[in-house]
């Protein structure tokens, strides 16, 4: 009943038509996912409710009158708790801790009222966060967003790699029991594979450097792995290094130490932002496009002119960020050729990893930079 009341109240708390439509769309999608699950997996509660009397007995009987022991997975209570909770989270920022406790108790109540098995809770959570991911608030749906990828052999290789990982996780989940948690990893790896197919929009990185709640929840196993990878590769090593003229190259984990940040890391959120923050988001382990490098170099040139310490960051500070800095060095004439630019960066970042394909694109991007500057067409990259 509490969830239903919160759902209804949300209709009156919406501040405009756009917000109301978005709220209704999420609720309808939540219902559609839940009903589809009920039809595909017609589960029923397997235990008998204990005999109760008094006030508790009356409450249990009232609950049983409209909540029958079927329509189990995914739990619609959990889905609505997440969808409606996200709505209230945005509307009442000063009340977020009480709201978390309130909606958390609502979620746990499905296990204390003999309505659901434990399995219904995580499946409902996946569906709920899936709704948030499919219908984000400030971005187009990742399903309908225009693909930003020019697929190369590297893209296809990584798509196959992550899909294989997802299939392995699904196979492990078939063992049952605790192995079922591998389905979470399968979802995360599947979304990463989709990112290499459709582009950076899959990760839903926002203009404030954070990922959306739906993206964090669904991709959490991958995000934890990415963080551990940073710890492994950068343990005992410098996390950033100055290249020239106040421009640094490094890892996203040290972004707070600088006046400005050019963020090239599509998959990881920034925990703390400097006063000036811009994005040039790219995927890891694939060559950036010529246009991506050119735009990033132009943004860096502007940031460098306006700030004394600028960090160009990716996950480790060895790949994407290095490619952007190399493009900038070459495009602005700070280095006469790519070989010398590479030597300059390698002196401070010896573990940098730049392929021959990326080198070719850096040179082409620097040429495009010059042409756009000459024609006056490259000054509005935001």
GROMACS .gro file of C-alpha atoms in nm:
model
  382
    1UNK     CA    1   0.000   0.000   0.000
    2UNK     CA    2   0.285   0.238   0.080
    3UNK     CA    3   0.435   0.193  -0.266
    4UNK     CA    4   0.099   0.251  -0.433
    5UNK     CA    5   0.051   0.571  -0.232
    6UNK     CA    6   0.398   0.692  -0.328
    7UNK     CA    7   0.325   0.615  -0.694
    8UNK     CA    8   0.003   0.817  -0.689
    9UNK     CA    9   0.161   1.108  -0.503
   10UNK     CA   10   0.430   1.128  -0.771
   11UNK     CA   11   0.171   1.235  -1.029
   12UNK     CA   12   0.103   1.551  -0.827
   13UNK     CA   13   0.468   1.623  -0.750
   14UNK     CA   14   0.577   1.640  -1.114
   15UNK     CA   15   0.678   1.997  -1.190
   16UNK     CA   16   0.590   2.006  -1.560
   17UNK     CA   17   0.441   1.799  -1.841
   18UNK     CA   18   0.777   1.667  -1.956
   19UNK     CA   19   0.859   1.538  -1.610
   20UNK     CA   20   0.513   1.385  -1.574
   21UNK     CA   21   0.539   1.209  -1.911
   22UNK     CA   22   0.879   1.071  -1.817
   23UNK     CA   23   0.747   0.947  -1.482
   24UNK     CA   24   0.447   0.781  -1.647
   25UNK     CA   25   0.666   0.626  -1.916
   26UNK     CA   26   0.887   0.469  -1.651
   27UNK     CA   27   0.586   0.333  -1.463
   28UNK     CA   28   0.438   0.185  -1.780
   29UNK     CA   29   0.768   0.025  -1.876
   30UNK     CA   30   0.800  -0.115  -1.523
   31UNK     CA   31   0.455  -0.272  -1.551
   32UNK     CA   32   0.532  -0.412  -1.896
   33UNK     CA   33   0.855  -0.575  -1.778
   34UNK     CA   34   0.691  -0.720  -1.467
   35UNK     CA   35   0.388  -0.859  -1.651
   36UNK     CA   36   0.614  -1.011  -1.916
   37UNK     CA   37   0.809  -1.182  -1.640
   38UNK     CA   38   0.491  -1.310  -1.479
   39UNK     CA   39   0.372  -1.458  -1.808
   40UNK     CA   40   0.706  -1.610  -1.903
   41UNK     CA   41   0.778  -1.744  -1.554
   42UNK     CA   42   0.446  -1.817  -1.379
   43UNK     CA   43   0.596  -1.879  -1.036
   44UNK     CA   44   0.410  -1.927  -0.709
   45UNK     CA   45   0.511  -1.902  -0.345
   46UNK     CA   46   0.614  -2.244  -0.212
   47UNK     CA   47   0.556  -2.208   0.160
   48UNK     CA   48   0.248  -2.168   0.372
   49UNK     CA   49   0.200  -1.852   0.571
   50UNK     CA   50   0.199  -1.914   0.947
   51UNK     CA   51  -0.121  -1.885   1.144
   52UNK     CA   52  -0.162  -1.535   1.282
   53UNK     CA   53  -0.417  -1.364   1.500
   54UNK     CA   54  -0.498  -1.023   1.636
   55UNK     CA   55  -0.381  -0.713   1.454
   56UNK     CA   56  -0.106  -0.902   1.269
   57UNK     CA   57  -0.358  -1.161   1.152
   58UNK     CA   58  -0.593  -0.891   1.027
   59UNK     CA   59  -0.311  -0.723   0.834
   60UNK     CA   60  -0.199  -1.051   0.675
   61UNK     CA   61  -0.556  -1.136   0.576
   62UNK     CA   62  -0.604  -0.790   0.426
   63UNK     CA   63  -0.282  -0.829   0.231
   64UNK     CA   64  -0.385  -1.171   0.102
   65UNK     CA   65  -0.712  -1.026  -0.020
   66UNK     CA   66  -0.546  -0.837  -0.304
   67UNK     CA   67  -0.193  -0.983  -0.320
   68UNK     CA   68  -0.224  -1.345  -0.420
   69UNK     CA   69   0.072  -1.590  -0.393
   70UNK     CA   70   0.167  -1.571  -0.761
   71UNK     CA   71   0.315  -1.311  -0.996
   72UNK     CA   72   0.646  -1.353  -0.817
   73UNK     CA   73   0.947  -1.272  -1.033
   74UNK     CA   74   1.048  -1.005  -1.096
   75UNK     CA   75   0.894  -0.844  -0.789
   76UNK     CA   76   0.682  -0.550  -0.900
   77UNK     CA   77   0.717  -0.405  -0.550
   78UNK     CA   78   1.094  -0.388  -0.598
   79UNK     CA   79   1.067  -0.244  -0.948
   80UNK     CA   80   0.829   0.029  -0.833
   81UNK     CA   81   1.037   0.097  -0.523
   82UNK     CA   82   1.339   0.172  -0.743
   83UNK     CA   83   1.150   0.369  -1.008
   84UNK     CA   84   0.947   0.573  -0.761
   85UNK     CA   85   1.242   0.604  -0.524
   86UNK     CA   86   1.450   0.758  -0.804
   87UNK     CA   87   1.170   1.010  -0.863
   88UNK     CA   88   1.161   1.114  -0.496
   89UNK     CA   89   1.542   1.115  -0.476
   90UNK     CA   90   1.551   1.383  -0.743
   91UNK     CA   91   1.267   1.589  -0.598
   92UNK     CA   92   1.375   1.590  -0.234
   93UNK     CA   93   1.757   1.617  -0.218
   94UNK     CA   94   1.753   1.723   0.149
   95UNK     CA   95   1.557   1.412   0.247
   96UNK     CA   96   1.763   1.152   0.065
   97UNK     CA   97   1.883   0.960   0.370
   98UNK     CA   98   1.531   0.917   0.518
   99UNK     CA   99   1.402   0.831   0.172
  100UNK     CA  100   1.668   0.561   0.131
  101UNK     CA  101   1.573   0.411   0.466
  102UNK     CA  102   1.202   0.427   0.386
  103UNK     CA  103   1.226   0.271   0.042
  104UNK     CA  104   1.483   0.022   0.170
  105UNK     CA  105   1.236  -0.101   0.431
  106UNK     CA  106   0.969  -0.126   0.163
  107UNK     CA  107   1.202  -0.343  -0.044
  108UNK     CA  108   1.288  -0.570   0.250
  109UNK     CA  109   0.922  -0.603   0.347
  110UNK     CA  110   0.859  -0.845   0.060
  111UNK     CA  111   1.067  -1.101   0.251
  112UNK     CA  112   0.895  -1.046   0.586
  113UNK     CA  113   0.535  -1.073   0.467
  114UNK     CA  114   0.565  -1.415   0.298
  115UNK     CA  115   0.500  -1.263  -0.044
  116UNK     CA  116   0.821  -1.351  -0.227
  117UNK     CA  117   1.126  -1.571  -0.238
  118UNK     CA  118   1.465  -1.403  -0.217
  119UNK     CA  119   1.518  -1.458  -0.591
  120UNK     CA  120   1.234  -1.217  -0.665
  121UNK     CA  121   1.427  -0.932  -0.502
  122UNK     CA  122   1.740  -0.924  -0.723
  123UNK     CA  123   1.537  -0.992  -1.038
  124UNK     CA  124   1.311  -0.702  -0.945
  125UNK     CA  125   1.616  -0.485  -0.879
  126UNK     CA  126   1.760  -0.565  -1.222
  127UNK     CA  127   1.428  -0.481  -1.384
  128UNK     CA  128   1.393  -0.159  -1.183
  129UNK     CA  129   1.739  -0.032  -1.261
  130UNK     CA  130   1.687  -0.149  -1.618
  131UNK     CA  131   1.392   0.090  -1.640
  132UNK     CA  132   1.611   0.375  -1.513
  133UNK     CA  133   1.878   0.285  -1.767
  134UNK     CA  134   1.636   0.253  -2.058
  135UNK     CA  135   1.465   0.584  -1.976
  136UNK     CA  136   1.728   0.817  -1.827
  137UNK     CA  137   1.621   1.163  -1.717
  138UNK     CA  138   1.860   1.395  -1.898
  139UNK     CA  139   1.972   1.182  -2.191
  140UNK     CA  140   1.808   1.000  -2.480
  141UNK     CA  141   1.745   0.632  -2.431
  142UNK     CA  142   2.061   0.435  -2.514
  143UNK     CA  143   1.853   0.205  -2.730
  144UNK     CA  144   1.751   0.489  -2.962
  145UNK     CA  145   2.066   0.701  -2.937
  146UNK     CA  146   2.250   0.737  -3.265
  147UNK     CA  147   2.552   0.509  -3.283
  148UNK     CA  148   2.880   0.697  -3.251
  149UNK     CA  149   3.096   0.407  -3.366
  150UNK     CA  150   3.285   0.345  -3.685
  151UNK     CA  151   3.341  -0.021  -3.615
  152UNK     CA  152   3.694  -0.152  -3.664
  153UNK     CA  153   3.855  -0.490  -3.612
  154UNK     CA  154   3.936  -0.380  -3.255
  155UNK     CA  155   3.569  -0.309  -3.188
  156UNK     CA  156   3.460  -0.649  -3.317
  157UNK     CA  157   3.732  -0.824  -3.119
  158UNK     CA  158   3.623  -0.660  -2.794
  159UNK     CA  159   3.255  -0.721  -2.866
  160UNK     CA  160   3.330  -1.092  -2.907
  161UNK     CA  161   3.547  -1.091  -2.595
  162UNK     CA  162   3.285  -0.935  -2.368
  163UNK     CA  163   3.002  -1.140  -2.516
  164UNK     CA  164   3.205  -1.455  -2.453
  165UNK     CA  165   3.255  -1.342  -2.095
  166UNK     CA  166   2.881  -1.287  -2.061
  167UNK     CA  167   2.810  -1.635  -2.200
  168UNK     CA  168   3.057  -1.790  -1.956
  169UNK     CA  169   2.887  -1.609  -1.668
  170UNK     CA  170   2.547  -1.734  -1.784
  171UNK     CA  171   2.688  -2.087  -1.796
  172UNK     CA  172   2.817  -2.053  -1.440
  173UNK     CA  173   2.478  -1.921  -1.329
  174UNK     CA  174   2.320  -2.241  -1.459
  175UNK     CA  175   2.493  -2.422  -1.171
  176UNK     CA  176   2.236  -2.259  -0.944
  177UNK     CA  177   2.273  -2.146  -0.586
  178UNK     CA  178   2.522  -1.868  -0.528
  179UNK     CA  179   2.638  -1.899  -0.889
  180UNK     CA  180   2.319  -1.718  -0.990
  181UNK     CA  181   2.495  -1.393  -0.900
  182UNK     CA  182   2.702  -1.447  -1.214
  183UNK     CA  183   2.398  -1.326  -1.408
  184UNK     CA  184   2.476  -0.978  -1.277
  185UNK     CA  185   2.824  -0.999  -1.427
  186UNK     CA  186   2.670  -1.131  -1.750
  187UNK     CA  187   2.445  -0.825  -1.772
  188UNK     CA  188   2.740  -0.592  -1.708
  189UNK     CA  189   2.959  -0.757  -1.970
  190UNK     CA  190   2.671  -0.758  -2.217
  191UNK     CA  191   2.630  -0.383  -2.173
  192UNK     CA  192   3.002  -0.327  -2.225
  193UNK     CA  193   2.981  -0.528  -2.547
  194UNK     CA  194   2.687  -0.308  -2.649
  195UNK     CA  195   2.898   0.002  -2.578
  196UNK     CA  196   3.160  -0.114  -2.827
  197UNK     CA  197   2.881  -0.164  -3.079
  198UNK     CA  198   2.666   0.146  -3.015
  199UNK     CA  199   2.905   0.391  -2.851
  200UNK     CA  200   2.975   0.572  -2.525
  201UNK     CA  201   2.606   0.657  -2.465
  202UNK     CA  202   2.560   0.306  -2.322
  203UNK     CA  203   2.758   0.406  -2.011
  204UNK     CA  204   2.540   0.717  -1.963
  205UNK     CA  205   2.810   0.946  -1.830
  206UNK     CA  206   2.649   1.277  -1.741
  207UNK     CA  207   2.778   1.631  -1.774
  208UNK     CA  208   2.871   1.628  -1.403
  209UNK     CA  209   3.108   1.335  -1.453
  210UNK     CA  210   2.880   1.082  -1.283
  211UNK     CA  211   2.711   0.778  -1.430
  212UNK     CA  212   2.336   0.740  -1.398
  213UNK     CA  213   2.201   0.520  -1.120
  214UNK     CA  214   2.079   0.264  -1.372
  215UNK     CA  215   2.419   0.242  -1.540
  216UNK     CA  216   2.604   0.207  -1.209
  217UNK     CA  217   2.372  -0.065  -1.082
  218UNK     CA  218   2.373  -0.273  -1.399
  219UNK     CA  219   2.745  -0.230  -1.474
  220UNK     CA  220   2.871  -0.252  -1.115
  221UNK     CA  221   3.067  -0.580  -1.156
  222UNK     CA  222   3.249  -0.432  -1.455
  223UNK     CA  223   3.307  -0.099  -1.280
  224UNK     CA  224   3.459  -0.275  -0.979
  225UNK     CA  225   3.685  -0.472  -1.212
  226UNK     CA  226   3.791  -0.151  -1.387
  227UNK     CA  227   3.877   0.010  -1.052
  228UNK     CA  228   4.081  -0.292  -0.947
  229UNK     CA  229   4.261  -0.276  -1.281
  230UNK     CA  230   4.361   0.085  -1.207
  231UNK     CA  231   4.490  -0.013  -0.864
  232UNK     CA  232   4.691  -0.301  -1.012
  233UNK     CA  233   4.856  -0.105  -1.294
  234UNK     CA  234   4.918   0.220  -1.107
  235UNK     CA  235   5.027   0.080  -0.772
  236UNK     CA  236   5.354   0.249  -0.682
  237UNK     CA  237   5.355   0.450  -1.006
  238UNK     CA  238   5.285   0.816  -1.081
  239UNK     CA  239   4.917   0.867  -1.154
  240UNK     CA  240   4.981   1.182  -1.357
  241UNK     CA  241   5.272   1.363  -1.520
  242UNK     CA  242   5.324   1.708  -1.668
  243UNK     CA  243   5.390   1.719  -2.042
  244UNK     CA  244   5.434   2.090  -2.111
  245UNK     CA  245   5.275   2.432  -2.056
  246UNK     CA  246   5.067   2.317  -1.761
  247UNK     CA  247   4.914   2.020  -1.943
  248UNK     CA  248   4.921   1.692  -1.753
  249UNK     CA  249   4.834   1.343  -1.866
  250UNK     CA  250   4.714   1.083  -1.619
  251UNK     CA  251   4.445   0.877  -1.452
  252UNK     CA  252   4.096   0.993  -1.375
  253UNK     CA  253   4.145   0.903  -1.008
  254UNK     CA  254   4.354   1.218  -0.946
  255UNK     CA  255   4.128   1.465  -1.124
  256UNK     CA  256   4.060   1.674  -0.813
  257UNK     CA  257   4.421   1.793  -0.792
  258UNK     CA  258   4.395   2.014  -1.102
  259UNK     CA  259   4.232   2.338  -1.212
  260UNK     CA  260   4.066   2.180  -1.514
  261UNK     CA  261   3.992   1.831  -1.639
  262UNK     CA  262   3.942   1.701  -1.991
  263UNK     CA  263   3.775   1.366  -1.931
  264UNK     CA  264   3.834   1.100  -2.198
  265UNK     CA  265   3.711   0.808  -1.985
  266UNK     CA  266   3.361   0.702  -2.092
  267UNK     CA  267   3.322   0.407  -1.858
  268UNK     CA  268   3.421   0.538  -1.514
  269UNK     CA  269   3.268   0.818  -1.307
  270UNK     CA  270   3.467   1.108  -1.166
  271UNK     CA  271   3.441   1.106  -0.790
  272UNK     CA  272   3.555   1.466  -0.743
  273UNK     CA  273   3.565   1.731  -1.011
  274UNK     CA  274   3.790   2.035  -1.042
  275UNK     CA  275   3.634   2.375  -1.097
  276UNK     CA  276   3.647   2.336  -1.477
  277UNK     CA  277   3.530   2.012  -1.634
  278UNK     CA  278   3.487   1.909  -1.997
  279UNK     CA  279   3.439   1.578  -2.171
  280UNK     CA  280   3.588   1.414  -2.477
  281UNK     CA  281   3.459   1.066  -2.404
  282UNK     CA  282   3.615   0.769  -2.581
  283UNK     CA  283   3.610   0.393  -2.538
  284UNK     CA  284   3.912   0.207  -2.407
  285UNK     CA  285   4.132  -0.021  -2.620
  286UNK     CA  286   3.996   0.098  -2.956
  287UNK     CA  287   4.146   0.371  -3.178
  288UNK     CA  288   3.967   0.706  -3.140
  289UNK     CA  289   3.827   0.852  -3.459
  290UNK     CA  290   3.998   1.142  -3.633
  291UNK     CA  291   3.709   1.371  -3.544
  292UNK     CA  292   3.719   1.267  -3.177
  293UNK     CA  293   4.090   1.346  -3.155
  294UNK     CA  294   4.049   1.678  -3.335
  295UNK     CA  295   3.763   1.791  -3.110
  296UNK     CA  296   3.947   1.678  -2.798
  297UNK     CA  297   4.264   1.865  -2.903
  298UNK     CA  298   4.062   2.181  -2.960
  299UNK     CA  299   3.899   2.154  -2.619
  300UNK     CA  300   4.239   2.097  -2.462
  301UNK     CA  301   4.382   2.400  -2.639
  302UNK     CA  302   4.107   2.618  -2.495
  303UNK     CA  303   4.140   2.473  -2.145
  304UNK     CA  304   4.518   2.519  -2.152
  305UNK     CA  305   4.479   2.884  -2.249
  306UNK     CA  306   4.238   2.950  -1.961
  307UNK     CA  307   4.381   2.737  -1.678
  308UNK     CA  308   4.724   2.689  -1.527
  309UNK     CA  309   4.700   2.313  -1.458
  310UNK     CA  310   4.496   2.095  -1.694
  311UNK     CA  311   4.467   1.717  -1.664
  312UNK     CA  312   4.381   1.506  -1.967
  313UNK     CA  313   4.259   1.183  -1.813
  314UNK     CA  314   4.148   0.834  -1.901
  315UNK     CA  315   4.143   0.522  -1.684
  316UNK     CA  316   4.521   0.476  -1.655
  317UNK     CA  317   4.660   0.776  -1.839
  318UNK     CA  318   4.840   0.554  -2.089
  319UNK     CA  319   4.610   0.540  -2.393
  320UNK     CA  320   4.324   0.774  -2.480
  321UNK     CA  321   4.456   1.070  -2.286
  322UNK     CA  322   4.801   1.028  -2.440
  323UNK     CA  323   4.649   1.022  -2.790
  324UNK     CA  324   4.469   1.351  -2.720
  325UNK     CA  325   4.783   1.518  -2.584
  326UNK     CA  326   4.988   1.398  -2.882
  327UNK     CA  327   4.728   1.540  -3.119
  328UNK     CA  328   4.736   1.871  -2.933
  329UNK     CA  329   5.117   1.889  -2.933
  330UNK     CA  330   5.127   1.827  -3.306
  331UNK     CA  331   4.828   2.043  -3.399
  332UNK     CA  332   4.944   2.348  -3.204
  333UNK     CA  333   5.301   2.328  -3.331
  334UNK     CA  334   5.453   2.256  -2.993
  335UNK     CA  335   5.627   1.959  -3.153
  336UNK     CA  336   5.742   1.956  -3.518
  337UNK     CA  337   5.647   1.595  -3.583
  338UNK     CA  338   5.476   1.299  -3.422
  339UNK     CA  339   5.797   1.114  -3.341
  340UNK     CA  340   5.924   1.399  -3.126
  341UNK     CA  341   5.582   1.440  -2.967
  342UNK     CA  342   5.585   1.072  -2.872
  343UNK     CA  343   5.934   1.106  -2.725
  344UNK     CA  344   5.822   1.407  -2.521
  345UNK     CA  345   5.528   1.221  -2.370
  346UNK     CA  346   5.718   0.895  -2.327
  347UNK     CA  347   5.977   1.068  -2.110
  348UNK     CA  348   5.710   1.140  -1.849
  349UNK     CA  349   5.474   0.851  -1.927
  350UNK     CA  350   5.698   0.557  -2.028
  351UNK     CA  351   5.411   0.305  -2.012
  352UNK     CA  352   5.208   0.488  -2.276
  353UNK     CA  353   5.047   0.260  -2.535
  354UNK     CA  354   4.982   0.401  -2.882
  355UNK     CA  355   4.927   0.176  -3.184
  356UNK     CA  356   5.023   0.247  -3.544
  357UNK     CA  357   4.658   0.305  -3.633
  358UNK     CA  358   4.625   0.565  -3.358
  359UNK     CA  359   4.946   0.733  -3.477
  360UNK     CA  360   4.802   0.763  -3.827
  361UNK     CA  361   4.481   0.912  -3.690
  362UNK     CA  362   4.672   1.157  -3.472
  363UNK     CA  363   4.850   1.295  -3.776
  364UNK     CA  364   4.526   1.318  -3.973
  365UNK     CA  365   4.350   1.481  -3.678
  366UNK     CA  366   4.624   1.743  -3.647
  367UNK     CA  367   4.584   1.821  -4.017
  368UNK     CA  368   4.208   1.853  -3.971
  369UNK     CA  369   4.274   2.083  -3.676
  370UNK     CA  370   4.483   2.312  -3.896
  371UNK     CA  371   4.226   2.315  -4.177
  372UNK     CA  372   3.938   2.394  -3.940
  373UNK     CA  373   4.140   2.666  -3.769
  374UNK     CA  374   4.229   2.821  -4.104
  375UNK     CA  375   3.868   2.809  -4.222
  376UNK     CA  376   3.729   2.926  -3.888
  377UNK     CA  377   3.506   2.619  -3.853
  378UNK     CA  378   3.657   2.460  -3.547
  379UNK     CA  379   3.591   2.702  -3.265
  380UNK     CA  380   3.263   2.573  -3.123
  381UNK     CA  381   3.337   2.223  -2.993
  382UNK     CA  382   3.159   2.196  -2.661
   0.00000   0.00000   0.00000
